[in-house]
mmCIF file of C-alpha atoms in Angstrom:
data_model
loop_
_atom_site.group_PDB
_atom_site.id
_atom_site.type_symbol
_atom_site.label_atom_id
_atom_site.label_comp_id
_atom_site.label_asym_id
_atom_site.label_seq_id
_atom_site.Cartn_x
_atom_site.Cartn_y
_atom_site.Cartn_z
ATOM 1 C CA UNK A 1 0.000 0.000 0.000
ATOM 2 C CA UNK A 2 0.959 3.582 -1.086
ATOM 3 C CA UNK A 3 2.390 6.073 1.766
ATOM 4 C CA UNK A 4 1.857 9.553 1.427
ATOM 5 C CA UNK A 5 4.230 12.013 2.496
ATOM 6 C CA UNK A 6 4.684 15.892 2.989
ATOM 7 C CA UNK A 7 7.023 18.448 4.139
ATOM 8 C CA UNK A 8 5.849 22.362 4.429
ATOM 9 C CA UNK A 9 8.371 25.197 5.377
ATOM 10 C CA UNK A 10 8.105 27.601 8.322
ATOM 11 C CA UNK A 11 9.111 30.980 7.762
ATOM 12 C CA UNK A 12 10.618 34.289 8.990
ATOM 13 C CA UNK A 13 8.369 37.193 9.260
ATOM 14 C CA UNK A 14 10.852 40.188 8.266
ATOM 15 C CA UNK A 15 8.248 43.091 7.665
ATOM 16 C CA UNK A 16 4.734 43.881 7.880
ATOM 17 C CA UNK A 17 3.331 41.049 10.344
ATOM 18 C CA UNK A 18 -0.063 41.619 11.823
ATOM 19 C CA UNK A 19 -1.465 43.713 8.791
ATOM 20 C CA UNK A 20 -2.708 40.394 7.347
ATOM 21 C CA UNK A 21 -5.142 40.242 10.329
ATOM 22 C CA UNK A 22 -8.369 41.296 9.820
ATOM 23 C CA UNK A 23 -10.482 43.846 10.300
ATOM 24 C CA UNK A 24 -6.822 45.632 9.480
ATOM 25 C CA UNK A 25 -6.239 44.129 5.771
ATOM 26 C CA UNK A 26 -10.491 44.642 5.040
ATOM 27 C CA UNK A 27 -10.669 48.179 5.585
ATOM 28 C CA UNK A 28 -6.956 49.251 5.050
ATOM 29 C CA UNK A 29 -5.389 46.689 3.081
ATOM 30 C CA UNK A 30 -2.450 44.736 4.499
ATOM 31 C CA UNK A 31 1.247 43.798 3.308
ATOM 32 C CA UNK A 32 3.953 41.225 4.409
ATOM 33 C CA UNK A 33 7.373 40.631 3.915
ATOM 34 C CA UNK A 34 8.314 37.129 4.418
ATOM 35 C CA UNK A 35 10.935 34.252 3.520
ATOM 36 C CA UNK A 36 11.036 30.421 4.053
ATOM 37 C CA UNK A 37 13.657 28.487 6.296
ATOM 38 C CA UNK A 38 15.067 25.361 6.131
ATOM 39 C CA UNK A 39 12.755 23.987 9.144
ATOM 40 C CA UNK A 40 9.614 22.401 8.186
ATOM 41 C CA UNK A 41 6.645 20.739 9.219
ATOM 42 C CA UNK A 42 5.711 16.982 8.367
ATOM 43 C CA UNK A 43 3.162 14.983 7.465
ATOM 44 C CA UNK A 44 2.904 11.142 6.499
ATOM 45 C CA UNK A 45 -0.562 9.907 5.573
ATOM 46 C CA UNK A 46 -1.085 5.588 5.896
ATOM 47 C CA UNK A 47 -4.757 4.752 3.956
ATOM 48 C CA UNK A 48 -6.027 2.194 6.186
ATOM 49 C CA UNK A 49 -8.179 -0.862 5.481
ATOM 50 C CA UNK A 50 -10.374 -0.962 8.490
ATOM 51 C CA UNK A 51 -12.468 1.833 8.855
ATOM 52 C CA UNK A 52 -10.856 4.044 11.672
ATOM 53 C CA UNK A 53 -8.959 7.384 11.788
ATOM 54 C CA UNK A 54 -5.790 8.060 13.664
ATOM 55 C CA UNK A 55 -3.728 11.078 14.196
ATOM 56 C CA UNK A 56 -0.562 10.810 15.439
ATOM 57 C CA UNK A 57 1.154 14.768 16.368
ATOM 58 C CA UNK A 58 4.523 12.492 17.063
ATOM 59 C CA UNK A 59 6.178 15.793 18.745
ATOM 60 C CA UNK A 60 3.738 16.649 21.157
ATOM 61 C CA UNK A 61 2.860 12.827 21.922
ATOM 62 C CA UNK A 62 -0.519 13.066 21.374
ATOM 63 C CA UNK A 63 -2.747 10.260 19.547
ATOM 64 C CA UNK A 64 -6.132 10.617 18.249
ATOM 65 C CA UNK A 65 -8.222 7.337 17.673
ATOM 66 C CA UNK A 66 -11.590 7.309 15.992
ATOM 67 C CA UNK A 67 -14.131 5.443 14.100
ATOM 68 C CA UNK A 68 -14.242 6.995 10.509
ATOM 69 C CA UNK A 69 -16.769 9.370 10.303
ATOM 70 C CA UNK A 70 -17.928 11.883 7.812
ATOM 71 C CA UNK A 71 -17.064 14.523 10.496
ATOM 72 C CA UNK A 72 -15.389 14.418 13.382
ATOM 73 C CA UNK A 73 -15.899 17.045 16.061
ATOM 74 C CA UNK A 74 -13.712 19.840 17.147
ATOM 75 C CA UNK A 75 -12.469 19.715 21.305
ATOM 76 C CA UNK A 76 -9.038 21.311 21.304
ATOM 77 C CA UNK A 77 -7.328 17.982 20.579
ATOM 78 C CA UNK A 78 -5.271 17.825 17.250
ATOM 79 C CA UNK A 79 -8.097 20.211 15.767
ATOM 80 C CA UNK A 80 -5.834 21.147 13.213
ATOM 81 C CA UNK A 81 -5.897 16.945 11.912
ATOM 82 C CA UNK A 82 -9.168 16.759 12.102
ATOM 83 C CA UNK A 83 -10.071 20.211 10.676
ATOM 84 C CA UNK A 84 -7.751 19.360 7.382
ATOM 85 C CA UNK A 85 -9.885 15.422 7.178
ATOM 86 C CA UNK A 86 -12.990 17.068 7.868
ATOM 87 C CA UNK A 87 -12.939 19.510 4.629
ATOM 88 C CA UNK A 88 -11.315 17.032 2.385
ATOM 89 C CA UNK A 89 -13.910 14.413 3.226
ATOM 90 C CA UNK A 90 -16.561 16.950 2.115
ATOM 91 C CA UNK A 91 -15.558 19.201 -0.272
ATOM 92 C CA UNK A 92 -13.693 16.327 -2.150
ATOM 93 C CA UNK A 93 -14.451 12.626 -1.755
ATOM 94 C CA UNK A 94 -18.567 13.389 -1.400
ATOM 95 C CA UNK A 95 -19.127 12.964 2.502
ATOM 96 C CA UNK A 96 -17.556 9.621 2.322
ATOM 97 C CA UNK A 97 -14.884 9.133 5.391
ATOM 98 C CA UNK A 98 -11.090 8.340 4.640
ATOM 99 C CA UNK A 99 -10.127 5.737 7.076
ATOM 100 C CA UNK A 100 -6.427 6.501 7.392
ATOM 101 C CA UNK A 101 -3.262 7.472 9.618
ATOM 102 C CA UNK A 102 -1.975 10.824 9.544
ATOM 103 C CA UNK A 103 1.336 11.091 11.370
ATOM 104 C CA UNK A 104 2.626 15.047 12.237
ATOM 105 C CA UNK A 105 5.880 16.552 13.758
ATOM 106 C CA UNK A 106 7.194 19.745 12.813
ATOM 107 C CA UNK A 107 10.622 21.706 13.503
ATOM 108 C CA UNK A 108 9.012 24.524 15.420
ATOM 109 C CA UNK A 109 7.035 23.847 18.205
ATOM 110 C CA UNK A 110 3.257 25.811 18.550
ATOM 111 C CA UNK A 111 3.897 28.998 19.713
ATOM 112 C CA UNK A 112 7.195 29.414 18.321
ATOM 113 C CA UNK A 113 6.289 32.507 15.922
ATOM 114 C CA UNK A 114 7.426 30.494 12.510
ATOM 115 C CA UNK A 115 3.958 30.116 11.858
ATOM 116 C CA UNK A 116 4.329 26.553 12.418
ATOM 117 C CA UNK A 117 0.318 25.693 12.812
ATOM 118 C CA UNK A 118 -0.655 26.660 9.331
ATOM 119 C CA UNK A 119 2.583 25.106 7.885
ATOM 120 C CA UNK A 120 1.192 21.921 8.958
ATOM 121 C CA UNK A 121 -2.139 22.711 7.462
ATOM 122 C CA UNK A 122 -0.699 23.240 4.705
ATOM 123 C CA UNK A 123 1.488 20.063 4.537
ATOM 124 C CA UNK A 124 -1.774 18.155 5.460
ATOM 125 C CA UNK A 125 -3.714 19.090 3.148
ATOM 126 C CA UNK A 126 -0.914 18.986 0.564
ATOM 127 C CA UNK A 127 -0.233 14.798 1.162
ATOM 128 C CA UNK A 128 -4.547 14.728 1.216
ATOM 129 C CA UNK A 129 -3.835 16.765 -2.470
ATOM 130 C CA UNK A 130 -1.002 14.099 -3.326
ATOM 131 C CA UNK A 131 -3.257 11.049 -2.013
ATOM 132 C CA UNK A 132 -6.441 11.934 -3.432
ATOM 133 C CA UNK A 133 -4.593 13.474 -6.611
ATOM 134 C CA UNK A 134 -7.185 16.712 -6.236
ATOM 135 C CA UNK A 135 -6.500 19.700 -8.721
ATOM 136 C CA UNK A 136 -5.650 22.293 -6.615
ATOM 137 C CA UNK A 137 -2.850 24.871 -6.764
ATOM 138 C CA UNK A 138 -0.801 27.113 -4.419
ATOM 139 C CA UNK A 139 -3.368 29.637 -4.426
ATOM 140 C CA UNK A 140 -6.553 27.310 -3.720
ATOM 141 C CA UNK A 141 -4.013 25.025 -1.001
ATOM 142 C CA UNK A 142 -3.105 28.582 1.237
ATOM 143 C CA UNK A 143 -6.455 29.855 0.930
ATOM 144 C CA UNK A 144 -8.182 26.258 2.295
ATOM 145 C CA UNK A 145 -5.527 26.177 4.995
ATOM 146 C CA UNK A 146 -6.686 29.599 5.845
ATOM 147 C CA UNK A 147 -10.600 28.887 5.761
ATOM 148 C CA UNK A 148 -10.304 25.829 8.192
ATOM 149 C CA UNK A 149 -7.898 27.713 10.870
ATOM 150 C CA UNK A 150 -9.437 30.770 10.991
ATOM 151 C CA UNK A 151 -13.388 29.835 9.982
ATOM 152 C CA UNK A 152 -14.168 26.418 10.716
ATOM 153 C CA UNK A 153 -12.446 25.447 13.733
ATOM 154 C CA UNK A 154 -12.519 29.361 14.829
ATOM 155 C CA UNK A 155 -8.315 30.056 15.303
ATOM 156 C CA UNK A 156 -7.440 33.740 15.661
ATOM 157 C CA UNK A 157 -4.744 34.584 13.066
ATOM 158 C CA UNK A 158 -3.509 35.955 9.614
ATOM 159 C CA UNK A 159 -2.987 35.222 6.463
ATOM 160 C CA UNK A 160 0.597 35.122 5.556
ATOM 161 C CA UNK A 161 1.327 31.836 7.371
ATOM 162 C CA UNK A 162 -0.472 29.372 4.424
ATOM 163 C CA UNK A 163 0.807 31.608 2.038
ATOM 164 C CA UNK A 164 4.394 31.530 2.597
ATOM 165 C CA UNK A 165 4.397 27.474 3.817
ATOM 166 C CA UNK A 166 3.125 26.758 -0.098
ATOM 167 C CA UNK A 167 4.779 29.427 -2.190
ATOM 168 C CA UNK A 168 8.333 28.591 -0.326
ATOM 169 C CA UNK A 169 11.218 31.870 -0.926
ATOM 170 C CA UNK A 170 11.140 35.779 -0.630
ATOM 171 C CA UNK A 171 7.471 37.293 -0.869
ATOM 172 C CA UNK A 172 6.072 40.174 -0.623
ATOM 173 C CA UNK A 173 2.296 39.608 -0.185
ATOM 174 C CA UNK A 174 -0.891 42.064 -0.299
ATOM 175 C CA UNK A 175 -4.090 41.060 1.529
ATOM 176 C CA UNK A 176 -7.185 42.749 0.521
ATOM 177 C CA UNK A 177 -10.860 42.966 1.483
ATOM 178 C CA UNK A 178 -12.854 39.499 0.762
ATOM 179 C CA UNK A 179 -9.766 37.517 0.946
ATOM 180 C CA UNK A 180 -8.341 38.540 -2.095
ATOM 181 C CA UNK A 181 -4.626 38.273 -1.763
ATOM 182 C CA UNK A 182 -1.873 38.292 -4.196
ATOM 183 C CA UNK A 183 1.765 36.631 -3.973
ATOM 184 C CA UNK A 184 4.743 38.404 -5.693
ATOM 185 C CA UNK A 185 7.777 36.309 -5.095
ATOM 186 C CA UNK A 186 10.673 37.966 -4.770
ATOM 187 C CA UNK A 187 14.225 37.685 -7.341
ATOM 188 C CA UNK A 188 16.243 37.877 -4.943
ATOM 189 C CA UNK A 189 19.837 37.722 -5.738
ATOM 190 C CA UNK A 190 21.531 34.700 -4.213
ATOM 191 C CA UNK A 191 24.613 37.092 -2.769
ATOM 192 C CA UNK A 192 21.909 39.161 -1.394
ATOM 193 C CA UNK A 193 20.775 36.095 0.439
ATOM 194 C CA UNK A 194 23.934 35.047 1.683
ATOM 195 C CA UNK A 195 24.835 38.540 3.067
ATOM 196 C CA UNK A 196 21.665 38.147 4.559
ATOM 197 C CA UNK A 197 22.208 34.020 5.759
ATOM 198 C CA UNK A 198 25.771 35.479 7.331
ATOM 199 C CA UNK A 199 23.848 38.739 8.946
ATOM 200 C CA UNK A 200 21.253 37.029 10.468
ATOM 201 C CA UNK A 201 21.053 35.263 14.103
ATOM 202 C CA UNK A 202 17.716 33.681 14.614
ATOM 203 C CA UNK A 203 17.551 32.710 18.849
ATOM 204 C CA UNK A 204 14.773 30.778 20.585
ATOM 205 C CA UNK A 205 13.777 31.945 23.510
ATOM 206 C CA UNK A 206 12.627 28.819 24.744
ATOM 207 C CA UNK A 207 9.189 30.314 25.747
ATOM 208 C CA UNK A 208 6.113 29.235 23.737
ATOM 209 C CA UNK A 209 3.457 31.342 23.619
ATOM 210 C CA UNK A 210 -0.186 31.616 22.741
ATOM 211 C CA UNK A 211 -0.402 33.739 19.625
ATOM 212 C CA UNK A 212 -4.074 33.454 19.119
ATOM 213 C CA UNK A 213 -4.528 35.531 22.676
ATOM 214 C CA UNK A 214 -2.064 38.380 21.528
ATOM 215 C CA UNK A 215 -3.756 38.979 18.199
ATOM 216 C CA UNK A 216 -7.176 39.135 19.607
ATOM 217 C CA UNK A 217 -5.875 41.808 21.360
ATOM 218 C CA UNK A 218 -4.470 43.608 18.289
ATOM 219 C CA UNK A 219 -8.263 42.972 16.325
ATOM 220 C CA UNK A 220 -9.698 44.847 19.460
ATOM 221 C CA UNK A 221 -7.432 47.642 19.089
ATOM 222 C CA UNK A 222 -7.708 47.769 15.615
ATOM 223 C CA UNK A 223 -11.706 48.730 15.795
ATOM 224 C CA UNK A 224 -10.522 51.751 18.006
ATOM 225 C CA UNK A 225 -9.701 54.838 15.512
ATOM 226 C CA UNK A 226 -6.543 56.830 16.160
ATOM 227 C CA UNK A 227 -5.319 54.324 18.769
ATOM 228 C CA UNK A 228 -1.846 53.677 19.026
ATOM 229 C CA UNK A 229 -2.075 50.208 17.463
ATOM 230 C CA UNK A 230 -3.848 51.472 14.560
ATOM 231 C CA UNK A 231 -0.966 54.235 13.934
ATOM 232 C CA UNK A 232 1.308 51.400 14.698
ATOM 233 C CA UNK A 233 0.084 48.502 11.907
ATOM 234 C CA UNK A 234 0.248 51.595 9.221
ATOM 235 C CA UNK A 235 3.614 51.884 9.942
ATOM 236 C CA UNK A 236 4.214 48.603 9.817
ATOM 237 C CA UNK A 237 2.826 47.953 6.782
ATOM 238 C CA UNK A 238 5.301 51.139 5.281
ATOM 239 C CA UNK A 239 8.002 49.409 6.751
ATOM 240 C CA UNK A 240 6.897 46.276 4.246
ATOM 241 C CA UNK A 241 7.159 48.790 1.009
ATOM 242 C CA UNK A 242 10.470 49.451 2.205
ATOM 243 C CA UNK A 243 12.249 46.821 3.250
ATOM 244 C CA UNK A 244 11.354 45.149 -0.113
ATOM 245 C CA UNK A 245 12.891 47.738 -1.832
ATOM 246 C CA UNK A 246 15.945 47.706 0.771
ATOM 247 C CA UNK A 247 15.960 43.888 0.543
ATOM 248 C CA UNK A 248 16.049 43.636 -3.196
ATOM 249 C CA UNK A 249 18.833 46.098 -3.429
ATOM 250 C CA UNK A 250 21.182 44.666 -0.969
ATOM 251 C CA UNK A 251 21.111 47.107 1.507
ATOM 252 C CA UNK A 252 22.037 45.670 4.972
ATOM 253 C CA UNK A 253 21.966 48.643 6.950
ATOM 254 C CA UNK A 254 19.021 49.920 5.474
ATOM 255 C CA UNK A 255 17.224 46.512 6.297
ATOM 256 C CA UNK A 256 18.180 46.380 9.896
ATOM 257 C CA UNK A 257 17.121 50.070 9.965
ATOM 258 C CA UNK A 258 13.690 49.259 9.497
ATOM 259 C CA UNK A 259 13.726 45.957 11.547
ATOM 260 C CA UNK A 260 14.488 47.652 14.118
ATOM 261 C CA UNK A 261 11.678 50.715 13.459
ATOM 262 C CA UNK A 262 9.308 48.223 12.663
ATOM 263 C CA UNK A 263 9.704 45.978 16.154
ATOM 264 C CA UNK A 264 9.485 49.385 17.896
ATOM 265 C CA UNK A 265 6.112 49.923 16.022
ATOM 266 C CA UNK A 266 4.925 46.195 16.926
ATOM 267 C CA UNK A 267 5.771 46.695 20.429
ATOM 268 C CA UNK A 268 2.814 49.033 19.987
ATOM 269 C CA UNK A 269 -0.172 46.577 18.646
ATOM 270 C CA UNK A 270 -0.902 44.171 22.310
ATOM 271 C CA UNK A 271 0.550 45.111 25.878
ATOM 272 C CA UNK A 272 2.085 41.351 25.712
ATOM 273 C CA UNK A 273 4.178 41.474 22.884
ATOM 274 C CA UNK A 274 7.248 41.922 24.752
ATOM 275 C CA UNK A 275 8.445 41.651 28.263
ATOM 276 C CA UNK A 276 11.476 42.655 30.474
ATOM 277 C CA UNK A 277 12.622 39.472 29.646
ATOM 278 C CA UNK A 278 13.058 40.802 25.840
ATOM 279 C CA UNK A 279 13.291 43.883 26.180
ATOM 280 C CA UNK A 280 16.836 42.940 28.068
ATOM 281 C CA UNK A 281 17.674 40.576 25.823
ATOM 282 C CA UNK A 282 17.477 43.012 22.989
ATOM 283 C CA UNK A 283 19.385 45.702 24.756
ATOM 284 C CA UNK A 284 22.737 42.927 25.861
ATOM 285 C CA UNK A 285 22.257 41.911 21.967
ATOM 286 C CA UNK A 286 22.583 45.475 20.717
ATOM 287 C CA UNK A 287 25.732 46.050 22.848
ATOM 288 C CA UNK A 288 28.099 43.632 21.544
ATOM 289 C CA UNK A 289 27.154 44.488 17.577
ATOM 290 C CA UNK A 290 23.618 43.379 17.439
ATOM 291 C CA UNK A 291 22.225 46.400 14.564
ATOM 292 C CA UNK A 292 18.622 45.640 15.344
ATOM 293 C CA UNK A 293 16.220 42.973 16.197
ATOM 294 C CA UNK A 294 12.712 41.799 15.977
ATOM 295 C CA UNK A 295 10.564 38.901 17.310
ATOM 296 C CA UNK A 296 8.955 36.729 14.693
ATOM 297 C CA UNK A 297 5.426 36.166 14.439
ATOM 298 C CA UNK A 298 2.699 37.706 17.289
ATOM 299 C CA UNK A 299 5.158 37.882 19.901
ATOM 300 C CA UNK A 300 5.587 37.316 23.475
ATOM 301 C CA UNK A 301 8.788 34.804 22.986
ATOM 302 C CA UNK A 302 9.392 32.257 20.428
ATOM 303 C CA UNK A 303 12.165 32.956 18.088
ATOM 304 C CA UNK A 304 13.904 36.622 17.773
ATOM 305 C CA UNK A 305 15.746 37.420 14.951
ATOM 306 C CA UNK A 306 19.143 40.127 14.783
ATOM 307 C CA UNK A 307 21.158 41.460 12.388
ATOM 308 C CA UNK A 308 24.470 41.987 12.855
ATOM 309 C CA UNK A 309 27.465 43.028 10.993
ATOM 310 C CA UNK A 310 29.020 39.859 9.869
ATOM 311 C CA UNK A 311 32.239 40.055 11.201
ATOM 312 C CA UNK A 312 30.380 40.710 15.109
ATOM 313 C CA UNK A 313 28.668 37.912 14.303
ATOM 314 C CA UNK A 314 30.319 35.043 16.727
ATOM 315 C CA UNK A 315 30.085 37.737 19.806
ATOM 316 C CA UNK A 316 26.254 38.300 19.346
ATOM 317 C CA UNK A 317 25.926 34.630 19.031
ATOM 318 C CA UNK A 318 28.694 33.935 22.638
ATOM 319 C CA UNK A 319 26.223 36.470 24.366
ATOM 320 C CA UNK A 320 23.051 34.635 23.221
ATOM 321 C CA UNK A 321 24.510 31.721 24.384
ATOM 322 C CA UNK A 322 24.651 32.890 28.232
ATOM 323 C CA UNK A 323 21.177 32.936 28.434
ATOM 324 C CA UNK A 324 18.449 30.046 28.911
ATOM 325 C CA UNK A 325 17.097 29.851 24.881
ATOM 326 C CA UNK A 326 19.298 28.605 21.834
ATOM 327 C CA UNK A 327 20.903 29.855 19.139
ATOM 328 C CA UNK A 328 19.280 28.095 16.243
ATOM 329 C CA UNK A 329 20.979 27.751 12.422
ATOM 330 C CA UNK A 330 19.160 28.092 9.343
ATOM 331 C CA UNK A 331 19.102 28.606 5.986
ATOM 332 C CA UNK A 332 16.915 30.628 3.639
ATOM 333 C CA UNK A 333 14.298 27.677 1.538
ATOM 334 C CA UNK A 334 13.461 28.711 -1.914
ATOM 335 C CA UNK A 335 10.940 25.377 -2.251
ATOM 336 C CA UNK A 336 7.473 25.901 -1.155
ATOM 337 C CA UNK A 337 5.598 22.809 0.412
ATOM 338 C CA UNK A 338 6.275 19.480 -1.238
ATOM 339 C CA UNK A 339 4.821 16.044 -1.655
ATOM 340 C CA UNK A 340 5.391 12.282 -2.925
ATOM 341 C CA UNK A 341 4.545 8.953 -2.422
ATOM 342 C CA UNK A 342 6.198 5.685 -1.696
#
């Protein structure tokens, strides 16, 4: 019997994160900065013969078992599984269930701020895609991703997360009222990138956080006109436009300019986004060579990303290593999700 199998990459947010919330991107239009990393999110789909389900999230040791239904209800336990079967099952095999074992583990634990929970959406629903050998494209995968997360099972979030885990690279993206988004990836030139691989430190915190919490904070805000998070995402989203420009031209200390602008601006959107905790971090960084830094995705912890002048490189990286989180190494993934069978 066939195995299906599926790996989706996480990315870095560099500019413009939280603008591809909404109500923000339906009344002001939203844009994002983003690139793909060499960590990913997995999935391995087993058809079974007897009619059960069974979802296996290998790096949080949790196991789902079930009779195969038609629909299978949402309680908080591997929703994202059984959010990705439950649409499949009937939007594309006609209500009939698809008794099966879907085995998960990603690079990035929840919380992380790699958008790591709509990367494995995505790479579910890409092995269902490879399985089922349904005609859907990067466009149609991101935006079903998207639907189940944030509509179906109810998940407070953005956009850019589905996006970037299918396209793969450099993007710049631009969300728009009634979902209507459009990708432009990025020609970026590959010593361009690796100025940017050798400027870059990315550093987990080793604090996961709820990201869904901090952004329904942000929506609140949002509604409120003239408040300091509204005046906040609009620079944000300027700080996008820009850094595109800076990023496609090669222009380092431009860049970490506006990183550094733009975290001051997303310190702004939710009261949790940073923390002493950070906020010292970010200052010891900064004093042995650190030019600016920025954490990726909501907030709160996760991963934090500086730049730093090359050659100051190792001494950012000896300070980082004196505290409780990790320096992690990565690379900069040009491939968007992928799929095969065996």
């Amino acid at each position: 019997m066939k195995i299906i199998r599926s790996r989706a990459p996480l990315r870095l947010g560099l500019a413009g994160g939280g603008t591809d919330v909404s109500p923000y991107c339906d009344d002001y239009g939203g844009a994002v900065l983003n690139a793909t990393i060499g960590m990913y999110a997995y999935c391995t789909i087993e058809p079974l013969t007897e009619n059960k389900v069974i979802f296996i999230a290998a790096d949080r040791g949790e196991t789902f078992e079930n009779e195969a239904l038609s629909q299978l209800c949402y309680d908080g336990f591997l929703d994202l599984h059984k959010g990705a079967y439950n649409r499949i099952v009937r939007e594309f095999n006609h209500g009939k269930p698809l008794p099966c074992r879907i085995t998960t583990y990603s690079d990035a634990l929840a919380g992380s701020g790699l958008g790591s929970s709509s990367t494995m959406m995505v790479a579910i629903l890409t092995a269902f895609v490879e399985w089922l050998n349904l005609p859907l494209g990067e466009y149609e995968i991101a935006h079903l991703a998207y639907e189940i997360e944030r509509k179906e099972i109810g998940l407070s979030g953005g956009r850019q997360d589905q996006y970037a885990a299918t396209f793969g690279g450099f993007n710049f993206m631009e969300f728009n009222a009634g979902d209507h988004v459009i990708v432009n990836p990025l020609r970026v030139k590959n010593w361009i990138i690796n100025e940017l691989n050798s400027s870059m430190v990315l550093y987990y915190t080793g604090v996961s956080r709820s990201s869904a919490s901090i952004i329904e904070q942000q929506i609140e805000q949002f509604k409120i006109v003239g408040s300091d998070s509204l005046v906040a995402s609009h620079q944000i989203k300027r700080d996008a436009y820009e850094m595109k420009e800076a990023l496609l031209k090669g222009d380092m200390p431009w860049f970490a300019n506006i990183l550094g602008r733009s975290w001051e601006a997303k310190r702004k959107l939710a009261a949790n986004i940073t923390n002493p905790e950070i906020d010292a971090l970010m200052s010891d960084a900064k004093a042995v060579g650190a030019l600016a830094g920025k954490v990726s995705g909501a907030g709160g912890g996760g991963f934090i990303m500086f730049i730093v002048d090359p050659v100051k490189k190792l001494d950012l990286v000896n300070r980082l290593d004196t505290y409780p989180g990790k320096v992690v190494r990565f690379h900069f993934e040009k491939q968007g999700v992928q799929s095969w069978q065996i």
